[in-house]
GROMACS .gro file of C-alpha atoms in nm:
model
  475
    1UNK     CA    1   3.513  12.501   9.835
    2UNK     CA    2   3.779  12.832   9.853
    3UNK     CA    3   3.599  13.218   9.830
    4UNK     CA    4   3.823  13.505   9.854
    5UNK     CA    5   3.533  13.789   9.860
    6UNK     CA    6   3.648  14.162   9.756
    7UNK     CA    7   3.388  14.436  10.002
    8UNK     CA    8   3.429  14.635   9.700
    9UNK     CA    9   3.356  14.961   9.951
   10UNK     CA   10   3.683  14.893  10.003
   11UNK     CA   11   3.818  14.936   9.662
   12UNK     CA   12   3.661  15.314   9.617
   13UNK     CA   13   3.367  15.054   9.382
   14UNK     CA   14   2.990  15.175   9.587
   15UNK     CA   15   2.887  15.509   9.468
   16UNK     CA   16   3.176  15.659   9.254
   17UNK     CA   17   3.122  15.978   9.059
   18UNK     CA   18   3.232  15.767   8.714
   19UNK     CA   19   3.253  15.487   8.553
   20UNK     CA   20   3.530  15.260   8.433
   21UNK     CA   21   3.649  14.932   8.348
   22UNK     CA   22   3.942  14.784   8.610
   23UNK     CA   23   4.113  14.521   8.539
   24UNK     CA   24   4.273  14.412   8.915
   25UNK     CA   25   4.627  14.203   8.954
   26UNK     CA   26   4.616  13.959   9.257
   27UNK     CA   27   4.909  13.923   9.464
   28UNK     CA   28   4.925  13.668   9.761
   29UNK     CA   29   5.161  13.832   9.978
   30UNK     CA   30   5.222  13.789  10.430
   31UNK     CA   31   4.958  13.514  10.395
   32UNK     CA   32   4.705  13.756  10.233
   33UNK     CA   33   4.537  13.795   9.861
   34UNK     CA   34   4.578  14.183   9.771
   35UNK     CA   35   4.522  14.360   9.438
   36UNK     CA   36   4.850  14.582   9.383
   37UNK     CA   37   4.809  14.613   9.039
   38UNK     CA   38   4.554  14.792   8.812
   39UNK     CA   39   4.505  14.892   8.504
   40UNK     CA   40   4.155  15.118   8.462
   41UNK     CA   41   3.908  15.291   8.159
   42UNK     CA   42   3.778  15.535   8.280
   43UNK     CA   43   3.452  15.665   8.121
   44UNK     CA   44   3.601  16.043   8.110
   45UNK     CA   45   3.900  15.980   7.879
   46UNK     CA   46   4.155  16.011   8.174
   47UNK     CA   47   4.283  15.715   8.218
   48UNK     CA   48   4.335  15.492   7.953
   49UNK     CA   49   4.473  15.167   7.982
   50UNK     CA   50   4.700  15.300   8.275
   51UNK     CA   51   4.904  15.135   8.492
   52UNK     CA   52   4.883  15.225   8.829
   53UNK     CA   53   4.933  15.128   9.243
   54UNK     CA   54   4.688  15.220   9.500
   55UNK     CA   55   4.754  15.480   9.696
   56UNK     CA   56   4.679  15.380   9.993
   57UNK     CA   57   4.850  15.074   9.947
   58UNK     CA   58   4.722  14.773   9.859
   59UNK     CA   59   4.410  14.619   9.831
   60UNK     CA   60   4.274  14.374  10.091
   61UNK     CA   61   4.091  14.024   9.943
   62UNK     CA   62   3.902  13.966  10.264
   63UNK     CA   63   3.680  13.647  10.417
   64UNK     CA   64   3.361  13.531  10.325
   65UNK     CA   65   3.161  13.801  10.531
   66UNK     CA   66   2.865  14.044  10.597
   67UNK     CA   67   2.744  14.154  10.213
   68UNK     CA   68   2.854  14.531  10.105
   69UNK     CA   69   2.727  14.728   9.884
   70UNK     CA   70   2.806  14.556   9.562
   71UNK     CA   71   3.063  14.208   9.634
   72UNK     CA   72   3.289  14.012   9.422
   73UNK     CA   73   3.337  13.662   9.494
   74UNK     CA   74   3.593  13.388   9.338
   75UNK     CA   75   3.563  13.081   9.328
   76UNK     CA   76   3.904  12.934   9.274
   77UNK     CA   77   3.858  12.565   9.269
   78UNK     CA   78   3.576  12.628   8.973
   79UNK     CA   79   3.845  12.621   8.620
   80UNK     CA   80   3.722  12.682   8.344
   81UNK     CA   81   3.853  12.763   7.964
   82UNK     CA   82   4.187  12.850   7.889
   83UNK     CA   83   4.201  13.170   7.691
   84UNK     CA   84   4.381  13.195   7.343
   85UNK     CA   85   4.310  13.623   7.299
   86UNK     CA   86   4.127  13.914   7.164
   87UNK     CA   87   4.339  14.071   6.815
   88UNK     CA   88   4.091  14.116   6.555
   89UNK     CA   89   4.156  14.065   6.121
   90UNK     CA   90   4.401  14.192   5.958
   91UNK     CA   91   4.226  14.196   5.586
   92UNK     CA   92   4.379  14.293   5.317
   93UNK     CA   93   4.298  14.682   5.398
   94UNK     CA   94   4.409  14.691   5.733
   95UNK     CA   95   4.761  14.540   5.563
   96UNK     CA   96   4.800  14.741   5.342
   97UNK     CA   97   4.713  15.059   5.539
   98UNK     CA   98   4.970  14.953   5.793
   99UNK     CA   99   5.263  14.897   5.562
  100UNK     CA  100   5.215  15.204   5.408
  101UNK     CA  101   5.258  15.344   5.799
  102UNK     CA  102   5.616  15.199   5.833
  103UNK     CA  103   5.691  15.297   5.476
  104UNK     CA  104   5.537  15.693   5.538
  105UNK     CA  105   5.660  15.705   5.930
  106UNK     CA  106   5.855  15.424   6.041
  107UNK     CA  107   5.907  15.522   6.437
  108UNK     CA  108   5.509  15.522   6.382
  109UNK     CA  109   5.442  15.236   6.269
  110UNK     CA  110   5.665  14.992   6.479
  111UNK     CA  111   5.491  15.288   6.795
  112UNK     CA  112   5.204  15.168   6.717
  113UNK     CA  113   5.291  14.746   6.683
  114UNK     CA  114   5.430  14.679   6.946
  115UNK     CA  115   5.126  14.912   7.133
  116UNK     CA  116   4.919  14.646   6.932
  117UNK     CA  117   5.092  14.286   7.000
  118UNK     CA  118   5.346  14.361   7.282
  119UNK     CA  119   5.240  14.082   7.547
  120UNK     CA  120   5.519  14.092   7.759
  121UNK     CA  121   5.417  14.088   8.111
  122UNK     CA  122   5.327  14.433   8.211
  123UNK     CA  123   5.451  14.622   7.878
  124UNK     CA  124   5.221  14.940   7.787
  125UNK     CA  125   5.054  14.757   7.548
  126UNK     CA  126   4.699  14.573   7.483
  127UNK     CA  127   4.874  14.227   7.400
  128UNK     CA  128   4.674  14.131   7.170
  129UNK     CA  129   4.755  13.747   7.139
  130UNK     CA  130   4.524  13.637   6.863
  131UNK     CA  131   4.489  13.719   6.458
  132UNK     CA  132   4.217  13.637   6.221
  133UNK     CA  133   4.335  13.662   5.808
  134UNK     CA  134   4.126  13.568   5.480
  135UNK     CA  135   4.184  13.297   5.200
  136UNK     CA  136   4.132  13.590   4.917
  137UNK     CA  137   3.896  13.884   4.866
  138UNK     CA  138   3.660  13.960   5.111
  139UNK     CA  139   3.436  14.338   5.084
  140UNK     CA  140   3.788  14.478   5.255
  141UNK     CA  141   4.005  14.399   4.932
  142UNK     CA  142   4.095  14.594   4.659
  143UNK     CA  143   4.032  14.383   4.423
  144UNK     CA  144   3.837  14.052   4.421
  145UNK     CA  145   4.033  13.739   4.379
  146UNK     CA  146   4.119  13.390   4.520
  147UNK     CA  147   4.385  13.202   4.519
  148UNK     CA  148   4.278  12.998   4.179
  149UNK     CA  149   4.130  13.174   3.938
  150UNK     CA  150   4.147  12.945   3.645
  151UNK     CA  151   3.836  12.818   3.561
  152UNK     CA  152   3.827  12.401   3.551
  153UNK     CA  153   4.171  12.373   3.777
  154UNK     CA  154   4.098  12.081   3.989
  155UNK     CA  155   4.449  11.960   4.057
  156UNK     CA  156   4.517  12.264   4.119
  157UNK     CA  157   4.763  12.342   3.883
  158UNK     CA  158   4.777  12.721   3.916
  159UNK     CA  159   4.703  12.762   4.353
  160UNK     CA  160   4.917  13.043   4.415
  161UNK     CA  161   4.941  13.204   4.770
  162UNK     CA  162   5.136  13.463   4.597
  163UNK     CA  163   4.809  13.562   4.407
  164UNK     CA  164   4.780  13.769   4.847
  165UNK     CA  165   4.869  14.166   4.835
  166UNK     CA  166   5.269  14.049   5.010
  167UNK     CA  167   5.186  14.327   5.233
  168UNK     CA  168   4.951  14.092   5.368
  169UNK     CA  169   5.285  13.859   5.471
  170UNK     CA  170   5.474  14.177   5.525
  171UNK     CA  171   5.228  14.303   5.823
  172UNK     CA  172   5.198  13.975   5.979
  173UNK     CA  173   5.552  13.833   5.982
  174UNK     CA  174   5.601  14.245   6.153
  175UNK     CA  175   5.325  14.120   6.432
  176UNK     CA  176   5.523  13.820   6.480
  177UNK     CA  177   5.806  13.990   6.529
  178UNK     CA  178   5.677  14.166   6.828
  179UNK     CA  179   5.524  13.879   6.964
  180UNK     CA  180   5.620  13.500   6.871
  181UNK     CA  181   5.271  13.390   7.126
  182UNK     CA  182   5.031  13.482   6.775
  183UNK     CA  183   4.787  13.264   6.680
  184UNK     CA  184   4.688  13.328   6.334
  185UNK     CA  185   4.341  13.150   6.266
  186UNK     CA  186   4.297  13.152   5.803
  187UNK     CA  187   3.959  13.091   5.608
  188UNK     CA  188   3.800  13.210   5.284
  189UNK     CA  189   3.533  13.451   5.237
  190UNK     CA  190   3.399  13.254   4.964
  191UNK     CA  191   3.558  12.945   4.761
  192UNK     CA  192   3.657  12.970   4.381
  193UNK     CA  193   3.387  13.145   4.120
  194UNK     CA  194   3.468  12.871   3.945
  195UNK     CA  195   3.391  12.692   4.184
  196UNK     CA  196   3.022  12.767   4.283
  197UNK     CA  197   2.721  12.714   4.083
  198UNK     CA  198   2.675  13.118   4.084
  199UNK     CA  199   3.049  13.149   3.855
  200UNK     CA  200   3.148  13.382   4.034
  201UNK     CA  201   3.293  13.497   4.419
  202UNK     CA  202   3.010  13.791   4.526
  203UNK     CA  203   2.742  13.528   4.685
  204UNK     CA  204   2.601  13.193   4.560
  205UNK     CA  205   2.712  12.867   4.644
  206UNK     CA  206   2.921  12.557   4.693
  207UNK     CA  207   2.924  12.289   4.326
  208UNK     CA  208   2.884  11.997   4.554
  209UNK     CA  209   3.098  11.853   4.291
  210UNK     CA  210   3.366  12.021   4.430
  211UNK     CA  211   3.402  11.888   4.802
  212UNK     CA  212   3.731  11.728   4.755
  213UNK     CA  213   3.920  11.966   4.549
  214UNK     CA  214   3.766  12.276   4.843
  215UNK     CA  215   3.953  12.066   5.098
  216UNK     CA  216   4.238  12.042   4.848
  217UNK     CA  217   4.239  12.368   4.795
  218UNK     CA  218   4.273  12.461   5.193
  219UNK     CA  219   4.519  12.216   5.190
  220UNK     CA  220   4.714  12.382   4.943
  221UNK     CA  221   4.623  12.726   5.244
  222UNK     CA  222   4.808  12.561   5.498
  223UNK     CA  223   5.096  12.462   5.276
  224UNK     CA  224   5.135  12.799   5.180
  225UNK     CA  225   5.114  13.008   5.469
  226UNK     CA  226   5.323  12.739   5.615
  227UNK     CA  227   5.595  12.870   5.286
  228UNK     CA  228   5.571  13.214   5.397
  229UNK     CA  229   5.677  13.122   5.763
  230UNK     CA  230   5.337  13.201   5.903
  231UNK     CA  231   5.238  12.926   6.154
  232UNK     CA  232   4.905  12.870   6.169
  233UNK     CA  233   4.720  12.762   6.491
  234UNK     CA  234   4.363  12.736   6.320
  235UNK     CA  235   4.142  12.707   5.945
  236UNK     CA  236   3.786  12.750   5.909
  237UNK     CA  237   3.571  12.584   5.558
  238UNK     CA  238   3.412  12.903   5.578
  239UNK     CA  239   3.395  13.260   5.686
  240UNK     CA  240   2.985  13.390   5.754
  241UNK     CA  241   2.788  13.012   5.565
  242UNK     CA  242   2.430  13.156   5.584
  243UNK     CA  243   2.509  13.471   5.386
  244UNK     CA  244   2.520  13.509   5.068
  245UNK     CA  245   2.534  13.890   4.901
  246UNK     CA  246   2.623  13.938   4.552
  247UNK     CA  247   2.859  14.202   4.617
  248UNK     CA  248   3.168  14.114   4.810
  249UNK     CA  249   3.266  13.740   4.839
  250UNK     CA  250   3.082  13.505   5.012
  251UNK     CA  251   2.915  13.160   4.944
  252UNK     CA  252   2.571  13.004   5.095
  253UNK     CA  253   2.733  12.672   5.241
  254UNK     CA  254   2.500  12.453   5.432
  255UNK     CA  255   2.533  12.246   5.654
  256UNK     CA  256   2.574  11.912   5.520
  257UNK     CA  257   2.814  12.058   5.282
  258UNK     CA  258   3.033  12.198   5.562
  259UNK     CA  259   3.062  11.872   5.697
  260UNK     CA  260   3.173  11.685   5.397
  261UNK     CA  261   3.462  11.933   5.331
  262UNK     CA  262   3.529  11.887   5.656
  263UNK     CA  263   3.617  11.546   5.658
  264UNK     CA  264   3.827  11.566   5.383
  265UNK     CA  265   4.042  11.844   5.490
  266UNK     CA  266   4.135  11.680   5.873
  267UNK     CA  267   4.220  11.342   5.650
  268UNK     CA  268   4.459  11.607   5.390
  269UNK     CA  269   4.584  11.758   5.708
  270UNK     CA  270   4.663  11.469   5.905
  271UNK     CA  271   4.843  11.335   5.627
  272UNK     CA  272   5.048  11.670   5.560
  273UNK     CA  273   5.143  11.715   5.812
  274UNK     CA  274   4.907  11.969   5.968
  275UNK     CA  275   4.773  11.713   6.216
  276UNK     CA  276   4.814  11.967   6.496
  277UNK     CA  277   4.609  12.251   6.278
  278UNK     CA  278   4.286  12.309   6.433
  279UNK     CA  279   3.993  12.256   6.240
  280UNK     CA  280   3.692  12.587   6.340
  281UNK     CA  281   3.340  12.562   6.171
  282UNK     CA  282   3.044  12.782   6.179
  283UNK     CA  283   3.204  13.110   6.187
  284UNK     CA  284   2.862  13.285   6.213
  285UNK     CA  285   2.620  13.493   6.504
  286UNK     CA  286   2.469  13.376   6.755
  287UNK     CA  287   2.151  13.375   6.684
  288UNK     CA  288   2.147  13.034   6.521
  289UNK     CA  289   2.381  12.896   6.740
  290UNK     CA  290   2.141  12.573   6.827
  291UNK     CA  291   2.116  12.487   6.422
  292UNK     CA  292   2.377  12.500   6.301
  293UNK     CA  293   2.664  12.413   6.491
  294UNK     CA  294   2.487  12.175   6.599
  295UNK     CA  295   2.454  11.982   6.338
  296UNK     CA  296   2.787  12.029   6.251
  297UNK     CA  297   2.871  11.856   6.586
  298UNK     CA  298   2.619  11.624   6.505
  299UNK     CA  299   2.725  11.508   6.086
  300UNK     CA  300   3.113  11.524   6.142
  301UNK     CA  301   3.233  11.567   6.488
  302UNK     CA  302   3.527  11.436   6.495
  303UNK     CA  303   3.669  11.648   6.263
  304UNK     CA  304   3.586  12.017   6.397
  305UNK     CA  305   3.778  12.152   6.688
  306UNK     CA  306   3.481  12.365   6.752
  307UNK     CA  307   3.308  12.655   6.639
  308UNK     CA  308   3.332  13.018   6.630
  309UNK     CA  309   3.006  13.357   6.723
  310UNK     CA  310   2.992  13.659   6.492
  311UNK     CA  311   2.779  13.898   6.677
  312UNK     CA  312   2.541  14.040   6.412
  313UNK     CA  313   2.228  13.858   6.535
  314UNK     CA  314   2.064  13.698   6.832
  315UNK     CA  315   2.337  13.718   7.200
  316UNK     CA  316   2.545  13.605   7.355
  317UNK     CA  317   2.386  13.409   7.590
  318UNK     CA  318   2.277  13.186   7.195
  319UNK     CA  319   2.649  13.035   7.315
  320UNK     CA  320   2.425  12.817   7.542
  321UNK     CA  321   2.224  12.675   7.326
  322UNK     CA  322   2.600  12.523   7.144
  323UNK     CA  323   2.814  12.465   7.457
  324UNK     CA  324   2.537  12.271   7.628
  325UNK     CA  325   2.528  11.963   7.376
  326UNK     CA  326   2.919  11.998   7.341
  327UNK     CA  327   3.094  12.065   7.651
  328UNK     CA  328   3.407  12.024   7.494
  329UNK     CA  329   3.407  12.121   7.140
  330UNK     CA  330   3.575  12.478   7.176
  331UNK     CA  331   3.387  12.848   7.098
  332UNK     CA  332   3.584  13.142   6.917
  333UNK     CA  333   3.388  13.478   6.965
  334UNK     CA  334   3.609  13.593   6.593
  335UNK     CA  335   3.348  13.897   6.495
  336UNK     CA  336   3.257  14.224   6.593
  337UNK     CA  337   3.263  14.624   6.374
  338UNK     CA  338   3.202  14.908   6.547
  339UNK     CA  339   3.050  15.201   6.274
  340UNK     CA  340   3.153  15.528   6.335
  341UNK     CA  341   3.060  15.817   6.497
  342UNK     CA  342   2.898  15.588   6.771
  343UNK     CA  343   2.965  15.708   7.149
  344UNK     CA  344   3.197  15.597   7.265
  345UNK     CA  345   3.155  15.466   7.640
  346UNK     CA  346   2.817  15.339   7.553
  347UNK     CA  347   3.036  15.081   7.348
  348UNK     CA  348   3.279  14.975   7.574
  349UNK     CA  349   2.952  14.908   7.763
  350UNK     CA  350   2.818  14.717   7.521
  351UNK     CA  351   3.224  14.505   7.450
  352UNK     CA  352   3.268  14.401   7.793
  353UNK     CA  353   2.880  14.289   7.878
  354UNK     CA  354   2.950  14.047   7.518
  355UNK     CA  355   3.261  14.033   7.415
  356UNK     CA  356   3.548  14.031   7.638
  357UNK     CA  357   3.402  13.959   8.026
  358UNK     CA  358   3.030  13.780   7.885
  359UNK     CA  359   3.155  13.552   7.498
  360UNK     CA  360   3.400  13.415   7.738
  361UNK     CA  361   3.120  13.369   8.076
  362UNK     CA  362   2.980  13.207   7.810
  363UNK     CA  363   3.267  12.904   7.720
  364UNK     CA  364   3.445  13.109   7.375
  365UNK     CA  365   3.809  13.193   7.396
  366UNK     CA  366   3.928  13.465   7.202
  367UNK     CA  367   3.742  13.782   7.129
  368UNK     CA  368   3.830  13.965   6.819
  369UNK     CA  369   3.686  14.215   6.631
  370UNK     CA  370   3.645  14.297   6.241
  371UNK     CA  371   3.909  14.508   6.052
  372UNK     CA  372   4.253  14.507   6.260
  373UNK     CA  373   4.261  14.886   6.106
  374UNK     CA  374   4.093  15.156   5.889
  375UNK     CA  375   4.126  15.489   5.758
  376UNK     CA  376   3.857  15.799   5.950
  377UNK     CA  377   3.633  15.703   5.685
  378UNK     CA  378   3.641  15.314   5.742
  379UNK     CA  379   3.796  15.294   5.415
  380UNK     CA  380   3.966  15.128   5.234
  381UNK     CA  381   3.673  14.916   5.101
  382UNK     CA  382   3.620  14.658   4.775
  383UNK     CA  383   3.451  14.872   4.528
  384UNK     CA  384   3.097  14.845   4.467
  385UNK     CA  385   3.006  14.661   4.789
  386UNK     CA  386   2.751  14.700   4.985
  387UNK     CA  387   2.875  14.623   5.387
  388UNK     CA  388   2.933  14.763   5.697
  389UNK     CA  389   2.728  15.083   5.606
  390UNK     CA  390   2.703  15.288   5.809
  391UNK     CA  391   3.012  15.212   5.799
  392UNK     CA  392   3.324  14.979   5.983
  393UNK     CA  393   3.525  15.142   6.255
  394UNK     CA  394   3.850  15.002   6.256
  395UNK     CA  395   4.068  14.911   6.579
  396UNK     CA  396   4.262  15.094   6.485
  397UNK     CA  397   4.213  15.434   6.248
  398UNK     CA  398   4.530  15.463   5.999
  399UNK     CA  399   4.586  15.794   5.889
  400UNK     CA  400   4.752  15.910   5.523
  401UNK     CA  401   4.996  16.172   5.682
  402UNK     CA  402   5.161  15.894   5.887
  403UNK     CA  403   4.995  15.928   6.210
  404UNK     CA  404   4.732  15.640   6.424
  405UNK     CA  405   4.473  15.634   6.682
  406UNK     CA  406   4.292  15.421   6.844
  407UNK     CA  407   3.935  15.364   6.853
  408UNK     CA  408   3.750  15.235   7.174
  409UNK     CA  409   3.773  14.893   7.103
  410UNK     CA  410   4.082  14.843   7.248
  411UNK     CA  411   4.080  15.033   7.460
  412UNK     CA  412   3.814  14.759   7.582
  413UNK     CA  413   3.987  14.456   7.453
  414UNK     CA  414   4.333  14.541   7.584
  415UNK     CA  415   4.187  14.532   7.992
  416UNK     CA  416   4.037  14.261   7.926
  417UNK     CA  417   4.356  14.080   7.643
  418UNK     CA  418   4.604  14.154   8.015
  419UNK     CA  419   4.455  13.953   8.196
  420UNK     CA  420   4.475  13.632   8.031
  421UNK     CA  421   4.856  13.683   7.897
  422UNK     CA  422   5.096  13.405   8.031
  423UNK     CA  423   5.297  13.541   8.342
  424UNK     CA  424   5.649  13.310   8.216
  425UNK     CA  425   5.784  13.355   7.896
  426UNK     CA  426   5.637  13.030   7.702
  427UNK     CA  427   5.387  12.968   8.051
  428UNK     CA  428   5.036  12.853   8.028
  429UNK     CA  429   4.758  13.103   7.940
  430UNK     CA  430   4.470  13.263   8.153
  431UNK     CA  431   4.223  13.020   8.223
  432UNK     CA  432   3.881  13.204   8.344
  433UNK     CA  433   3.763  13.071   8.699
  434UNK     CA  434   3.394  13.110   8.907
  435UNK     CA  435   3.293  13.428   9.024
  436UNK     CA  436   2.995  13.588   9.177
  437UNK     CA  437   2.814  13.960   9.276
  438UNK     CA  438   2.578  14.012   9.563
  439UNK     CA  439   2.482  14.322   9.685
  440UNK     CA  440   2.219  14.607   9.586
  441UNK     CA  441   2.425  14.758   9.341
  442UNK     CA  442   2.562  14.409   9.153
  443UNK     CA  443   2.383  14.485   8.861
  444UNK     CA  444   2.583  14.784   8.799
  445UNK     CA  445   2.920  14.497   8.771
  446UNK     CA  446   3.066  14.265   8.501
  447UNK     CA  447   3.367  14.078   8.584
  448UNK     CA  448   3.543  13.804   8.459
  449UNK     CA  449   3.792  13.569   8.693
  450UNK     CA  450   4.092  13.458   8.559
  451UNK     CA  451   4.434  13.267   8.692
  452UNK     CA  452   4.715  13.188   8.453
  453UNK     CA  453   4.988  12.952   8.633
  454UNK     CA  454   5.334  12.996   8.635
  455UNK     CA  455   5.552  12.812   8.503
  456UNK     CA  456   5.694  12.614   8.813
  457UNK     CA  457   5.516  12.496   9.091
  458UNK     CA  458   5.710  12.683   9.335
  459UNK     CA  459   5.549  13.051   9.205
  460UNK     CA  460   5.251  13.138   9.288
  461UNK     CA  461   4.968  13.245   9.073
  462UNK     CA  462   4.826  13.475   8.901
  463UNK     CA  463   4.458  13.585   9.022
  464UNK     CA  464   4.319  13.915   8.782
  465UNK     CA  465   4.009  14.045   8.781
  466UNK     CA  466   3.834  14.226   8.527
  467UNK     CA  467   3.579  14.480   8.662
  468UNK     CA  468   3.305  14.712   8.421
  469UNK     CA  469   3.114  14.967   8.651
  470UNK     CA  470   2.799  15.052   8.569
  471UNK     CA  471   2.703  15.284   8.815
  472UNK     CA  472   2.697  15.674   8.754
  473UNK     CA  473   2.623  15.890   9.132
  474UNK     CA  474   2.359  16.154   8.978
  475UNK     CA  475   2.309  16.281   9.370
   0.00000   0.00000   0.00000
């Protein structure tokens, strides 16, 4: 086994005065591994995803020796899942705010979009590369709607992707114009109300007589996005199938129902040119990782490429309840929301520990937040919904006066995102590699390590470490 060790005393990680997040790119020079490029965010906000090179020259990796106060050992022979990136949900509300910004101040709009989505190697940006888009209304829509609200229209003659507010597709196309590597993941918050026992999109469950109709509805959604010029990477069956809140579009969906829809949908997709598009199941909290997603694979593993998780119940380690049983299935982390008024650095530490480093350590290939953009009050929301209490915070705050600012979610995901972006245009994405910690202060570090391979075998692979330091010297 080849190990590369950084004695953190040589990286000024021992008893620093301020906690921080650091991303270091590791290069080969003169037959020695060295860190030359660093992006850093600090607790006191003096550095915010700030690029620099060490003043004293590159930081050397050394061969394993006596353990320092805090040591990182990287095992580059242990290579795990590919990481497809970080991002958030482009809800109707997020798209509306971004589109309004485009109208109000075009320069500010494009500046923000570049800061969020430019994935060019070395760019001053986060390089977000994974977007989740609802099919129909959510609790962050101006009104309640589906793509076919004509009761009893089982052939879906009145299906209309144009029910989506036009600004959603406008913003999506703008994002793709900046980052053509963007992966788009679509899924509904509810089937059309007439397909449900409750007769409404708000709460209730699907009438199982409409399983094949719902599968066709999802196929038509794929075709609709394709017609709008939006390539879709993956589709889900139902957001939060164990949630039936009656104040916004939700749907309680038993495992057997989701499995049957997935089986039918996979057949439809294979027969209509979407054989390479993934189907992702579950899409709910860590807490039930040992049950719903496992049972879903037991019933329909050949139809589902993997499952996704949310953060609102359970702990990140619960992901292992699924991955231990289905190690060859993909795992995605797709939703968590900050709330207005919480502490900036406390949030960042939690996000790094549980999502941006932690979720990946437990097998996830993505790390996503909820709304990409909201205003300073967590709006706009669907009238009458009781969701997001206290108010949810967007990754970005967009103001009515044509200005914007990014929140703590941006910095947490941005630090992690830069570690896994392709080094070459069209090249491989980063993969997680083995990591271990030692020393008396190992508790103070949360670390992820990644290798990004190159398009040409003549070029050196790039190794990256993302480090969260909790330690504060109060002496």
